[in-house]
Amino acid sequence: MINDDFSWKSIYNYYYQKGLTVYILECLFKIISSLVIAFTPILLFGCLNWEKMDSAKTISEIILPFPKGWMNSNIFFKISFILFLIYSLILIIQFVSTLPLFISLHKYYSKKLGLSDKDLIVIEWNEVVESIIVCDPLKSISTLSIAQQITREDNYLGGMVEDQSVFTWRLPWKKEMEQLPMNSSFFYFLKMSLQGTIFNSDGVPLICGVQNIQAAQNQQKLKSRFRIVGVLMILIAPFALIYEILNTIFAYIESIRASPDDLSLRQLSPIVRFKAREFNELPHTFDKRVMKSYEWADLYLDQFNQSPLVPVMRTFSFLAGSIIAIVFFVGIISDIPKVLGLEIFGGKTIAWLITILASVYAACKPPRPPTNMYGLGPDELFVELQKHIHLDLSDSRNSPHSWETYDNVDRAYPPIWKHALINIASVIINPFLFIAILPLKASSIVEFVRRNSVENSEIGWICALGAFEDPQRYSASPEHRARLNRSNAAYDSNKVQIHLEPIREDSNDLLKSIYGQPAEQTPEKEPMGDENLVGFGIDALSPNEFYVPENDAIPPPPDSMV
């Protein structure tokens, strides 16, 4: 704690949310979106008078009041409305319960640190840390410990995902172990299950430093928690499926209308996000690194030959677009409403046909390939991609020219439409995983946390993989060792304490007022240096955004401040 009220995790969360205003707007967006989805089933299947749709001349003739729509709806849509409304109510309660903390943090940032919400959009995290140190110059603090507090639970989860003994299974028709199908909702319910059984609200493990019998009790609680969550997911599965479908439609309908190419954009898969994140890497730093990797992933994947389906899709897209253009050309010459109102078959009008053709055009239009302004080939593009993602996505021959490497990159960066399908399918898959599979993995989870934990004198129990202890001592997997070796090659594992003298009032230079002398210059990187060891791509990163290495540490100030 930096004072009696706020933890470093709370302070960083306020910075990551970019202040009070952005946080309020984001919460309101989630609440409004959930309310729209909650009312949609009743509006579509209760309030709309489909029988008068063809003969109605005004919208009031086909829309019934909500009470009548409620009476016309069947029991399934009524239950859906109630459950969706409960979810919206939960979001409102969460927002109201966290708002006082954010208001207090807003006052702390603005009055004590002198940083407005507008400043948080442009300044870096290290500047916030420096401002806190200025306000409390006698405070001795380790920036590595700050990162460990903020990322404590994520360090454990990242290690579990990468470990071959935790979230893996072997299907009957396959010989090798595979990773469980995990998406964003899986990790949401997983974290909810681990809270109170394995970790407390701050991410501190509850099964370390205790007797074996207590750890065994927590393991049984975790098994029960998994099964309870799985049963609840089964009960709400039909309604969750409707919610997921509506959420997908509303989320991507604007993208389809404005730019069909957006559906072909790629996003990092949730599993790869945990594997790619370095231990103790702060979320905003990781987000920047991932965003830089998207360009290189698109350019690399575009180097391969097109799929055989592309000509077929281009043909359908051309035909649909041609018919739409002809209809609108005729409508402009004559009368668009009359043309669109002409019946073609079965009482369907040309307007209905245009809607179908527009959907076909949007779905079949080939994505616009990214422009390779760098003029690089697959080898150079793959090297640049790995510099940013920090994962080995190559095949067994380490060749960027193989389809196996292509598939690895394609699985790591699936298109947005594939994310949507996975989220919909997870409504059915996740209950099975939580009831049948995860209870069997409870012992592996407990064993992993206890084996890979170390007690820190400043902040308590943390993930040993994030403490940069000897990976051999904790039986770390080869994947963990590779990540630790990469981090240790760039930074020293010793924690750095910054001891400060009282600030002189006549000092105008912030760094000089803090440290008494300027910091050493960060050495420039070679263009083709081993940036993968550095771990942060092509841009230099302030040490406070991750942790302060010994070489970059500010030496103790002299007896007299300059």
Coordinates of C-alpha atoms in Angstrom, one line a residue:
M1 CA 0.0 0.0 0.0
I2 CA 1.3 3.5 -0.8
N3 CA -1.2 5.0 1.8
D4 CA -4.0 3.8 3.9
D5 CA -6.5 3.7 1.0
F6 CA -5.0 2.6 -2.3
S7 CA -2.9 -0.3 -3.4
W8 CA -0.6 -0.2 -6.4
K9 CA -3.0 -2.4 -8.3
S10 CA -5.9 0.1 -7.8
I11 CA -3.6 3.0 -8.8
Y12 CA -2.5 1.1 -11.9
N13 CA -6.1 0.1 -12.8
Y14 CA -7.1 3.7 -12.7
Y15 CA -4.2 4.6 -15.1
Y16 CA -5.0 1.6 -17.4
Q17 CA -8.7 2.7 -17.6
K18 CA -7.5 6.2 -18.6
G19 CA -9.3 8.0 -15.8
L20 CA -12.7 8.4 -14.3
T21 CA -14.5 9.8 -17.4
V22 CA -13.4 7.0 -19.7
Y23 CA -14.2 4.4 -17.0
I24 CA -17.7 5.8 -16.5
L25 CA -18.4 5.9 -20.3
E26 CA -17.1 2.3 -20.7
C27 CA -19.3 1.0 -17.9
L28 CA -22.3 2.9 -19.3
F29 CA -21.6 1.4 -22.8
K30 CA -21.6 -2.2 -21.3
I31 CA -24.8 -1.5 -19.3
I32 CA -26.7 0.1 -22.3
S33 CA -25.5 -2.8 -24.6
S34 CA -26.8 -5.4 -22.1
L35 CA -30.1 -3.6 -21.8
V36 CA -30.6 -3.4 -25.5
I37 CA -29.9 -7.2 -25.8
A38 CA -32.3 -7.8 -22.9
F39 CA -35.2 -6.0 -24.5
T40 CA -34.5 -7.3 -28.1
P41 CA -36.3 -10.8 -27.7
I42 CA -39.5 -9.2 -26.4
L43 CA -39.4 -6.4 -29.1
L44 CA -38.8 -8.9 -31.9
F45 CA -41.1 -11.7 -30.9
G46 CA -43.7 -9.9 -28.8
C47 CA -44.0 -6.2 -29.7
L48 CA -43.7 -6.6 -33.5
N49 CA -47.0 -7.4 -35.3
W50 CA -45.7 -9.5 -38.1
E51 CA -49.1 -10.1 -39.6
K52 CA -49.6 -6.4 -40.4
M53 CA -46.1 -6.0 -41.7
D54 CA -47.2 -6.0 -45.4
S55 CA -50.2 -3.8 -45.0
A56 CA -49.0 -1.3 -42.4
K57 CA -48.3 2.2 -43.6
T58 CA -46.8 3.7 -40.4
I59 CA -44.5 2.1 -37.8
S60 CA -47.0 2.6 -35.0
E61 CA -49.3 0.0 -36.7
I62 CA -46.7 -2.8 -36.4
I63 CA -45.2 -2.0 -33.0
L64 CA -47.3 -2.9 -29.9
P65 CA -46.7 -1.4 -26.4
F66 CA -44.3 -3.3 -24.3
P67 CA -47.0 -4.7 -21.9
K68 CA -48.9 -6.2 -24.8
G69 CA -45.6 -7.5 -26.3
W70 CA -44.8 -9.1 -23.0
M71 CA -48.2 -10.9 -23.0
N72 CA -47.6 -12.1 -26.6
S73 CA -44.2 -13.5 -25.9
N74 CA -43.7 -17.2 -25.0
I75 CA -42.1 -18.4 -21.8
F76 CA -38.6 -18.8 -23.3
F77 CA -38.3 -15.2 -24.3
K78 CA -39.7 -14.0 -21.0
I79 CA -37.1 -16.0 -19.1
S80 CA -34.4 -14.7 -21.5
F81 CA -35.5 -11.1 -20.7
I82 CA -35.4 -11.7 -17.0
L83 CA -32.0 -13.3 -17.0
F84 CA -30.6 -10.7 -19.3
L85 CA -32.1 -8.0 -17.1
I86 CA -30.4 -9.6 -14.0
Y87 CA -27.1 -9.5 -15.9
S88 CA -27.6 -5.8 -16.6
L89 CA -28.5 -5.3 -12.9
I90 CA -25.2 -7.1 -11.9
L91 CA -23.3 -4.7 -14.2
I92 CA -25.0 -1.7 -12.6
I93 CA -24.2 -3.0 -9.1
Q94 CA -20.6 -3.5 -10.0
F95 CA -20.4 0.0 -11.5
V96 CA -22.0 1.6 -8.5
S97 CA -19.8 -0.4 -6.0
T98 CA -16.5 0.5 -7.8
L99 CA -17.4 4.1 -8.6
P100 CA -16.5 5.5 -5.1
L101 CA -13.1 4.0 -5.4
F102 CA -12.5 5.6 -8.8
I103 CA -13.8 8.9 -7.5
S104 CA -11.3 8.7 -4.7
L105 CA -8.5 7.8 -7.1
H106 CA -9.6 10.7 -9.3
K107 CA -9.1 13.0 -6.4
Y108 CA -5.8 11.4 -5.6
Y109 CA -4.5 11.7 -9.1
S110 CA -5.7 15.3 -9.7
K111 CA -5.0 16.9 -6.3
K112 CA -2.0 15.0 -4.9
L113 CA -0.3 13.9 -8.1
G114 CA -1.4 16.8 -10.2
L115 CA -2.5 14.6 -13.1
S116 CA -5.8 15.0 -14.8
D117 CA -7.7 12.3 -16.7
K118 CA -6.6 14.0 -19.9
D119 CA -3.0 13.7 -18.9
L120 CA -3.4 9.9 -18.4
I121 CA -4.0 9.5 -22.1
V122 CA -0.6 10.8 -23.1
I123 CA 1.8 10.1 -20.2
E124 CA 3.5 6.8 -19.5
W125 CA 3.2 4.7 -16.3
N126 CA 6.7 5.5 -15.2
E127 CA 5.7 9.2 -15.0
V128 CA 2.9 8.3 -12.6
V129 CA 5.4 6.3 -10.5
E130 CA 7.8 9.3 -10.5
S131 CA 4.9 11.6 -9.4
I132 CA 4.1 9.2 -6.5
I133 CA 7.7 9.2 -5.4
V134 CA 7.8 13.0 -5.5
C135 CA 4.8 13.1 -3.2
D136 CA 6.4 10.6 -0.8
P137 CA 10.2 11.0 -1.2
L138 CA 11.0 8.9 1.9
K139 CA 9.2 5.9 0.5
S140 CA 11.5 3.0 -0.4
I141 CA 10.0 1.1 -3.3
S142 CA 10.9 -1.6 -5.8
T143 CA 9.4 -1.2 -9.2
L144 CA 9.8 -4.9 -9.8
S145 CA 7.6 -5.4 -6.7
I146 CA 5.0 -3.0 -8.2
A147 CA 4.8 -5.0 -11.3
Q148 CA 4.6 -8.3 -9.3
Q149 CA 1.7 -6.9 -7.3
I150 CA -0.2 -5.8 -10.4
T151 CA 0.4 -8.9 -12.4
R152 CA 0.5 -11.5 -9.6
E153 CA -2.5 -13.5 -10.7
D154 CA -1.8 -13.2 -14.4
N155 CA 1.7 -14.6 -13.8
Y156 CA 0.2 -17.7 -12.3
L157 CA -2.4 -18.1 -15.1
G158 CA 0.2 -17.5 -17.8
G159 CA 2.3 -20.2 -16.3
M160 CA -0.6 -22.6 -16.0
V161 CA -1.6 -22.1 -19.6
E162 CA 2.0 -22.7 -20.8
D163 CA 2.5 -25.7 -18.5
Q164 CA 1.9 -29.1 -20.2
S165 CA 0.3 -30.7 -17.1
V166 CA -2.5 -28.3 -16.3
F167 CA -5.0 -27.2 -19.0
T168 CA -4.4 -30.1 -21.4
W169 CA -6.2 -33.3 -22.4
R170 CA -5.9 -36.2 -24.8
L171 CA -8.8 -36.9 -27.1
P172 CA -9.5 -40.7 -27.7
W173 CA -8.7 -40.5 -31.4
K174 CA -5.4 -38.6 -30.9
K175 CA -2.1 -39.8 -29.6
E176 CA -0.7 -36.5 -28.3
M177 CA -1.9 -34.2 -25.5
E178 CA -3.6 -31.0 -26.6
Q179 CA -4.6 -27.8 -24.9
L180 CA -8.2 -27.4 -23.8
P181 CA -10.4 -25.2 -26.0
M182 CA -10.2 -22.0 -24.0
N183 CA -11.8 -18.7 -25.0
S184 CA -12.3 -15.4 -23.2
S185 CA -15.5 -16.6 -21.4
F186 CA -13.6 -19.7 -20.2
F187 CA -10.9 -17.6 -18.5
Y188 CA -13.6 -15.3 -17.0
F189 CA -15.3 -18.3 -15.3
L190 CA -12.0 -19.8 -14.4
K191 CA -10.9 -16.7 -12.6
M192 CA -14.2 -16.6 -10.8
S193 CA -13.8 -20.2 -9.7
L194 CA -10.2 -19.5 -8.4
Q195 CA -11.3 -16.5 -6.4
G196 CA -11.7 -17.5 -2.7
T197 CA -10.4 -21.1 -3.3
I198 CA -6.9 -20.6 -4.7
F199 CA -6.4 -16.8 -4.7
N200 CA -7.8 -14.0 -2.7
S201 CA -9.1 -10.7 -4.2
D202 CA -5.5 -9.4 -4.6
G203 CA -4.3 -12.5 -6.4
V204 CA -2.3 -13.8 -3.3
P205 CA -2.4 -17.6 -3.2
L206 CA -4.3 -19.1 -0.2
I207 CA -2.6 -22.5 -0.4
C208 CA 1.0 -21.4 0.2
G209 CA 2.5 -21.3 3.6
V210 CA -0.3 -23.5 5.0
Q211 CA -0.5 -27.1 6.1
N212 CA -1.1 -29.8 3.5
I213 CA -4.5 -30.6 5.0
Q214 CA -5.7 -27.0 4.4
A215 CA -4.4 -27.1 0.9
A216 CA -6.3 -30.3 0.3
Q217 CA -9.5 -28.7 1.6
N218 CA -9.0 -25.8 -0.8
Q219 CA -8.5 -28.3 -3.6
Q220 CA -11.9 -30.0 -2.8
K221 CA -13.5 -26.5 -2.7
L222 CA -12.1 -25.8 -6.1
K223 CA -13.5 -29.1 -7.5
S224 CA -16.9 -28.2 -6.1
R225 CA -16.7 -24.7 -7.4
F226 CA -15.9 -26.0 -10.9
R227 CA -18.9 -28.3 -10.8
I228 CA -21.3 -25.6 -9.5
V229 CA -20.2 -23.2 -12.2
G230 CA -20.6 -25.9 -14.8
V231 CA -24.2 -26.8 -13.7
L232 CA -25.1 -23.1 -13.7
M233 CA -23.7 -22.8 -17.2
I234 CA -25.9 -25.7 -18.3
L235 CA -29.0 -24.2 -16.8
I236 CA -28.5 -20.8 -18.6
A237 CA -27.0 -22.3 -21.8
P238 CA -30.0 -21.8 -24.0
F239 CA -30.4 -18.2 -22.9
A240 CA -26.6 -17.6 -23.0
L241 CA -26.6 -18.9 -26.6
I242 CA -29.3 -16.3 -27.5
Y243 CA -27.4 -13.6 -25.7
E244 CA -24.1 -14.5 -27.4
I245 CA -25.7 -14.6 -30.9
L246 CA -27.4 -11.2 -30.4
N247 CA -24.2 -9.7 -28.9
T248 CA -22.3 -11.0 -32.0
I249 CA -24.8 -9.6 -34.4
F250 CA -25.0 -6.2 -32.8
A251 CA -21.2 -6.0 -32.3
Y252 CA -20.4 -6.8 -35.9
I253 CA -23.4 -5.4 -37.9
E254 CA -21.9 -2.0 -38.1
S255 CA -18.6 -3.4 -39.2
I256 CA -20.4 -5.4 -42.0
R257 CA -22.2 -2.2 -43.1
A258 CA -19.3 0.2 -43.0
S259 CA -16.4 -2.1 -44.1
P260 CA -16.9 -5.8 -44.7
D261 CA -13.1 -6.1 -44.6
D262 CA -13.2 -5.6 -40.9
L263 CA -14.5 -9.1 -40.4
S264 CA -11.3 -10.5 -41.9
L265 CA -9.2 -8.5 -39.4
R266 CA -7.3 -10.7 -37.0
Q267 CA -7.1 -10.7 -33.2
L268 CA -4.7 -12.6 -30.9
S269 CA -6.4 -15.7 -29.5
P270 CA -7.0 -15.7 -25.7
I271 CA -4.7 -18.7 -25.2
V272 CA -1.8 -17.1 -27.1
R273 CA -2.4 -13.9 -25.1
F274 CA -1.4 -15.7 -21.9
K275 CA 1.5 -17.4 -23.6
A276 CA 2.8 -14.2 -25.3
R277 CA 2.7 -12.0 -22.2
E278 CA 6.0 -11.8 -20.4
F279 CA 6.1 -12.4 -16.6
N280 CA 5.5 -9.1 -14.8
E281 CA 4.6 -7.3 -18.1
L282 CA 2.0 -4.6 -17.4
P283 CA -1.2 -4.9 -19.4
H284 CA -0.8 -1.5 -21.3
T285 CA 2.7 -2.5 -22.4
F286 CA 1.6 -5.9 -23.5
D287 CA -1.3 -4.3 -25.5
K288 CA 1.1 -2.0 -27.3
R289 CA 3.3 -4.9 -28.2
V290 CA 0.4 -7.0 -29.5
M291 CA -1.0 -4.1 -31.6
K292 CA 2.4 -3.8 -33.3
S293 CA 2.4 -7.5 -34.1
Y294 CA -0.9 -7.4 -36.0
E295 CA 0.6 -5.7 -39.0
W296 CA 3.4 -8.2 -39.3
A297 CA 1.1 -11.1 -38.9
D298 CA -1.2 -9.8 -41.7
L299 CA 1.8 -9.2 -44.0
Y300 CA 3.3 -12.6 -43.4
L301 CA 0.0 -14.5 -44.0
D302 CA -0.6 -12.5 -47.2
Q303 CA 2.7 -13.9 -48.6
F304 CA 1.2 -17.3 -49.1
N305 CA -0.9 -18.3 -52.1
Q306 CA -4.6 -17.6 -51.9
S307 CA -7.1 -20.2 -50.9
P308 CA -9.0 -22.0 -53.7
L309 CA -12.2 -20.6 -52.3
V310 CA -11.1 -17.0 -53.1
P311 CA -12.1 -17.2 -56.8
V312 CA -15.5 -18.7 -55.9
M313 CA -16.1 -16.0 -53.3
R314 CA -15.0 -13.3 -55.7
T315 CA -17.5 -14.7 -58.3
F316 CA -20.5 -14.6 -55.8
S317 CA -19.4 -11.2 -54.6
F318 CA -19.3 -9.9 -58.2
L319 CA -22.7 -11.3 -59.1
A320 CA -24.3 -9.9 -56.0
G321 CA -22.7 -6.5 -56.4
S322 CA -23.7 -6.4 -60.1
I323 CA -27.4 -7.1 -59.4
I324 CA -27.5 -4.5 -56.6
A325 CA -25.9 -1.9 -58.9
I326 CA -28.4 -2.7 -61.7
V327 CA -31.4 -2.4 -59.3
F328 CA -30.2 1.0 -58.0
F329 CA -29.4 2.2 -61.5
V330 CA -33.0 1.4 -62.6
G331 CA -34.4 3.0 -59.4
I332 CA -32.5 6.2 -59.9
I333 CA -33.8 6.5 -63.5
S334 CA -37.4 5.7 -62.5
D335 CA -38.5 5.6 -58.8
I336 CA -36.5 3.8 -56.1
P337 CA -39.5 3.1 -53.7
K338 CA -41.5 1.6 -56.5
V339 CA -38.6 -0.5 -57.8
L340 CA -37.8 -1.8 -54.3
G341 CA -41.5 -2.5 -53.6
L342 CA -41.9 -4.8 -56.7
E343 CA -42.8 -8.4 -55.8
I344 CA -40.7 -11.1 -57.3
F345 CA -41.9 -14.4 -55.8
G346 CA -43.8 -15.6 -52.8
G347 CA -44.8 -12.1 -51.8
K348 CA -41.1 -11.1 -51.4
T349 CA -40.1 -7.8 -52.8
I350 CA -36.9 -6.6 -54.4
A351 CA -36.0 -4.8 -51.1
W352 CA -35.9 -8.3 -49.5
L353 CA -33.7 -9.6 -52.4
I354 CA -31.3 -6.6 -52.0
T355 CA -31.0 -7.4 -48.3
I356 CA -30.0 -11.0 -49.1
L357 CA -27.6 -9.9 -51.9
A358 CA -26.0 -7.3 -49.7
S359 CA -25.3 -10.0 -47.1
V360 CA -23.8 -12.3 -49.7
Y361 CA -21.7 -9.4 -51.0
A362 CA -20.4 -8.6 -47.5
A363 CA -19.7 -12.3 -46.7
C364 CA -18.0 -13.2 -50.0
K365 CA -16.1 -10.0 -50.7
P366 CA -12.4 -10.9 -50.5
P367 CA -10.4 -9.0 -47.9
R368 CA -8.2 -6.3 -49.1
P369 CA -4.6 -7.5 -48.6
P370 CA -2.4 -5.2 -46.5
T371 CA 0.2 -3.2 -48.4
N372 CA 3.7 -4.5 -48.0
M373 CA 5.3 -1.1 -48.0
Y374 CA 8.5 -2.5 -46.5
G375 CA 9.2 -4.8 -49.4
L376 CA 10.1 -7.7 -47.1
G377 CA 9.8 -11.4 -47.8
P378 CA 8.4 -14.1 -45.6
D379 CA 11.7 -14.6 -43.8
E380 CA 12.0 -11.0 -42.8
L381 CA 8.3 -10.6 -42.0
F382 CA 8.4 -13.7 -39.8
V383 CA 11.4 -12.3 -37.9
E384 CA 9.7 -9.0 -37.3
L385 CA 6.5 -10.8 -36.1
Q386 CA 8.4 -12.9 -33.6
K387 CA 10.2 -9.8 -32.3
H388 CA 6.9 -8.4 -31.2
I389 CA 4.9 -11.5 -30.2
H390 CA 7.9 -13.2 -28.4
L391 CA 6.6 -16.7 -29.3
D392 CA 8.2 -19.4 -31.5
L393 CA 5.5 -20.0 -34.2
S394 CA 7.8 -21.7 -36.6
D395 CA 7.6 -25.4 -37.6
S396 CA 10.0 -28.2 -36.6
R397 CA 12.4 -27.2 -39.4
N398 CA 12.3 -23.5 -38.3
S399 CA 11.2 -22.5 -41.8
P400 CA 8.9 -19.5 -42.4
H401 CA 8.1 -21.0 -45.9
S402 CA 6.1 -24.0 -44.7
W403 CA 2.3 -24.4 -44.4
E404 CA 2.8 -25.6 -40.8
T405 CA 4.3 -22.3 -39.8
Y406 CA 1.5 -20.6 -41.7
D407 CA -1.1 -22.6 -39.7
N408 CA 0.7 -21.7 -36.4
V409 CA 0.4 -18.0 -37.2
D410 CA -3.2 -18.4 -38.5
R411 CA -4.2 -20.2 -35.2
A412 CA -2.5 -17.5 -33.1
Y413 CA -4.2 -14.7 -35.1
P414 CA -7.7 -16.0 -36.1
P415 CA -10.1 -13.6 -37.9
I416 CA -12.8 -11.8 -36.0
W417 CA -15.5 -13.9 -37.5
K418 CA -13.8 -17.0 -36.1
H419 CA -13.6 -15.5 -32.7
A420 CA -17.4 -14.9 -32.9
L421 CA -18.0 -18.6 -33.8
I422 CA -15.8 -19.8 -31.0
N423 CA -17.6 -17.7 -28.5
I424 CA -20.9 -19.1 -29.6
A425 CA -19.7 -22.6 -29.5
S426 CA -18.2 -22.1 -26.1
V427 CA -21.7 -21.8 -24.6
I428 CA -22.0 -25.6 -25.2
I429 CA -18.3 -26.6 -24.7
N430 CA -17.6 -24.7 -21.5
P431 CA -20.2 -26.5 -19.2
F432 CA -18.7 -29.8 -20.2
L433 CA -15.1 -28.6 -19.4
F434 CA -16.1 -27.2 -16.0
I435 CA -18.1 -30.3 -15.0
A436 CA -16.1 -33.2 -16.4
I437 CA -12.5 -31.9 -17.1
L438 CA -11.5 -29.1 -14.7
P439 CA -12.4 -31.0 -11.5
L440 CA -9.8 -33.6 -12.6
K441 CA -7.3 -30.7 -13.0
A442 CA -7.8 -29.2 -9.6
S443 CA -4.9 -31.2 -8.1
S444 CA -2.6 -30.0 -10.9
I445 CA -3.7 -26.4 -10.3
V446 CA -2.9 -26.7 -6.6
E447 CA 0.4 -28.4 -7.2
F448 CA 1.4 -25.8 -9.8
V449 CA 0.7 -22.9 -7.5
R450 CA 2.5 -24.4 -4.5
R451 CA 5.4 -25.5 -6.6
N452 CA 5.9 -22.2 -8.4
S453 CA 5.4 -19.8 -5.4
V454 CA 8.0 -18.0 -3.4
E455 CA 7.5 -15.6 -0.5
N456 CA 8.5 -12.0 -1.0
S457 CA 9.4 -10.0 2.1
E458 CA 7.6 -6.9 0.8
I459 CA 4.4 -8.2 -0.9
G460 CA 4.0 -11.8 0.3
W461 CA 3.6 -14.9 -1.8
I462 CA 4.1 -14.4 -5.6
C463 CA 4.7 -16.6 -8.6
A464 CA 8.3 -17.8 -8.6
L465 CA 8.4 -17.5 -12.3
G466 CA 7.7 -13.8 -12.0
A467 CA 10.4 -13.5 -9.3
F468 CA 13.1 -14.7 -11.7
E469 CA 14.2 -17.4 -9.3
D470 CA 16.1 -20.3 -10.6
P471 CA 13.6 -22.2 -12.9
Q472 CA 15.4 -25.5 -12.2
R473 CA 14.6 -25.1 -8.5
Y474 CA 10.9 -25.0 -9.2
S475 CA 10.9 -27.7 -11.9
A476 CA 9.9 -25.1 -14.5
S477 CA 8.8 -26.4 -17.9
P478 CA 11.1 -25.8 -20.9
E479 CA 8.7 -23.1 -22.1
H480 CA 9.0 -21.3 -18.8
R481 CA 12.8 -21.6 -18.9
A482 CA 12.9 -20.1 -22.3
R483 CA 10.8 -17.1 -21.2
L484 CA 12.9 -16.6 -18.0
N485 CA 16.2 -16.9 -19.9
R486 CA 14.9 -14.3 -22.4
S487 CA 14.0 -11.9 -19.6
N488 CA 17.2 -12.5 -17.6
A489 CA 19.3 -11.9 -20.7
A490 CA 17.9 -8.4 -20.9
Y491 CA 17.5 -7.5 -17.2
D492 CA 19.1 -8.3 -13.9
S493 CA 16.8 -10.2 -11.5
N494 CA 17.8 -8.1 -8.5
K495 CA 15.2 -5.8 -7.1
V496 CA 16.2 -2.1 -7.1
Q497 CA 15.4 0.2 -4.2
I498 CA 15.1 3.9 -4.9
H499 CA 15.9 6.0 -1.8
L500 CA 15.1 9.7 -2.2
E501 CA 15.9 12.8 -0.2
P502 CA 13.4 15.6 0.4
I503 CA 12.7 17.6 -2.8
R504 CA 14.2 21.1 -3.1
E505 CA 11.5 23.7 -3.7
D506 CA 13.7 25.7 -6.1
S507 CA 14.3 22.7 -8.5
N508 CA 12.6 23.0 -11.9
D509 CA 13.9 19.8 -13.4
L510 CA 11.7 16.9 -12.5
L511 CA 14.3 14.2 -12.8
K512 CA 17.0 16.3 -11.1
S513 CA 14.6 17.1 -8.3
I514 CA 13.9 13.3 -7.9
Y515 CA 17.3 11.8 -8.3
G516 CA 19.8 14.6 -7.8
Q517 CA 21.6 13.8 -11.1
P518 CA 20.4 12.8 -14.6
A519 CA 19.9 9.1 -15.4
E520 CA 22.2 7.3 -17.6
Q521 CA 21.4 7.3 -21.3
T522 CA 19.7 4.1 -22.6
P523 CA 22.0 2.5 -25.1
E524 CA 20.6 2.5 -28.7
K525 CA 19.7 -0.8 -30.2
E526 CA 21.2 -2.1 -33.4
P527 CA 18.7 -2.3 -36.2
M528 CA 19.0 -6.1 -36.5
G529 CA 20.1 -6.8 -32.9
D530 CA 18.8 -9.5 -30.7
E531 CA 15.6 -7.6 -29.9
N532 CA 13.8 -10.8 -29.0
L533 CA 16.0 -11.0 -25.9
V534 CA 15.2 -7.4 -25.0
G535 CA 11.5 -8.5 -25.1
F536 CA 9.9 -5.2 -26.3
G537 CA 10.2 -5.1 -30.0
I538 CA 11.6 -2.2 -32.0
D539 CA 10.7 0.6 -29.6
A540 CA 12.7 1.4 -26.5
L541 CA 10.6 1.0 -23.3
S542 CA 11.0 2.9 -20.1
P543 CA 12.2 0.5 -17.3
N544 CA 9.4 1.6 -15.0
E545 CA 6.8 0.2 -17.4
F546 CA 8.1 -3.3 -16.6
Y547 CA 10.7 -3.2 -13.9
V548 CA 14.0 -1.4 -13.3
P549 CA 17.1 -3.4 -14.1
E550 CA 20.2 -2.8 -12.1
N551 CA 22.0 -1.2 -15.1
D552 CA 19.3 1.4 -15.5
A553 CA 18.8 2.0 -11.7
I554 CA 19.3 5.5 -10.5
P555 CA 22.3 5.7 -8.1
P556 CA 21.8 6.9 -4.6
P557 CA 21.8 10.8 -4.5
P558 CA 24.9 12.5 -3.1
D559 CA 24.9 14.1 0.3
S560 CA 23.9 17.5 -1.1
M561 CA 21.2 17.8 -3.7
V562 CA 22.2 19.7 -6.9

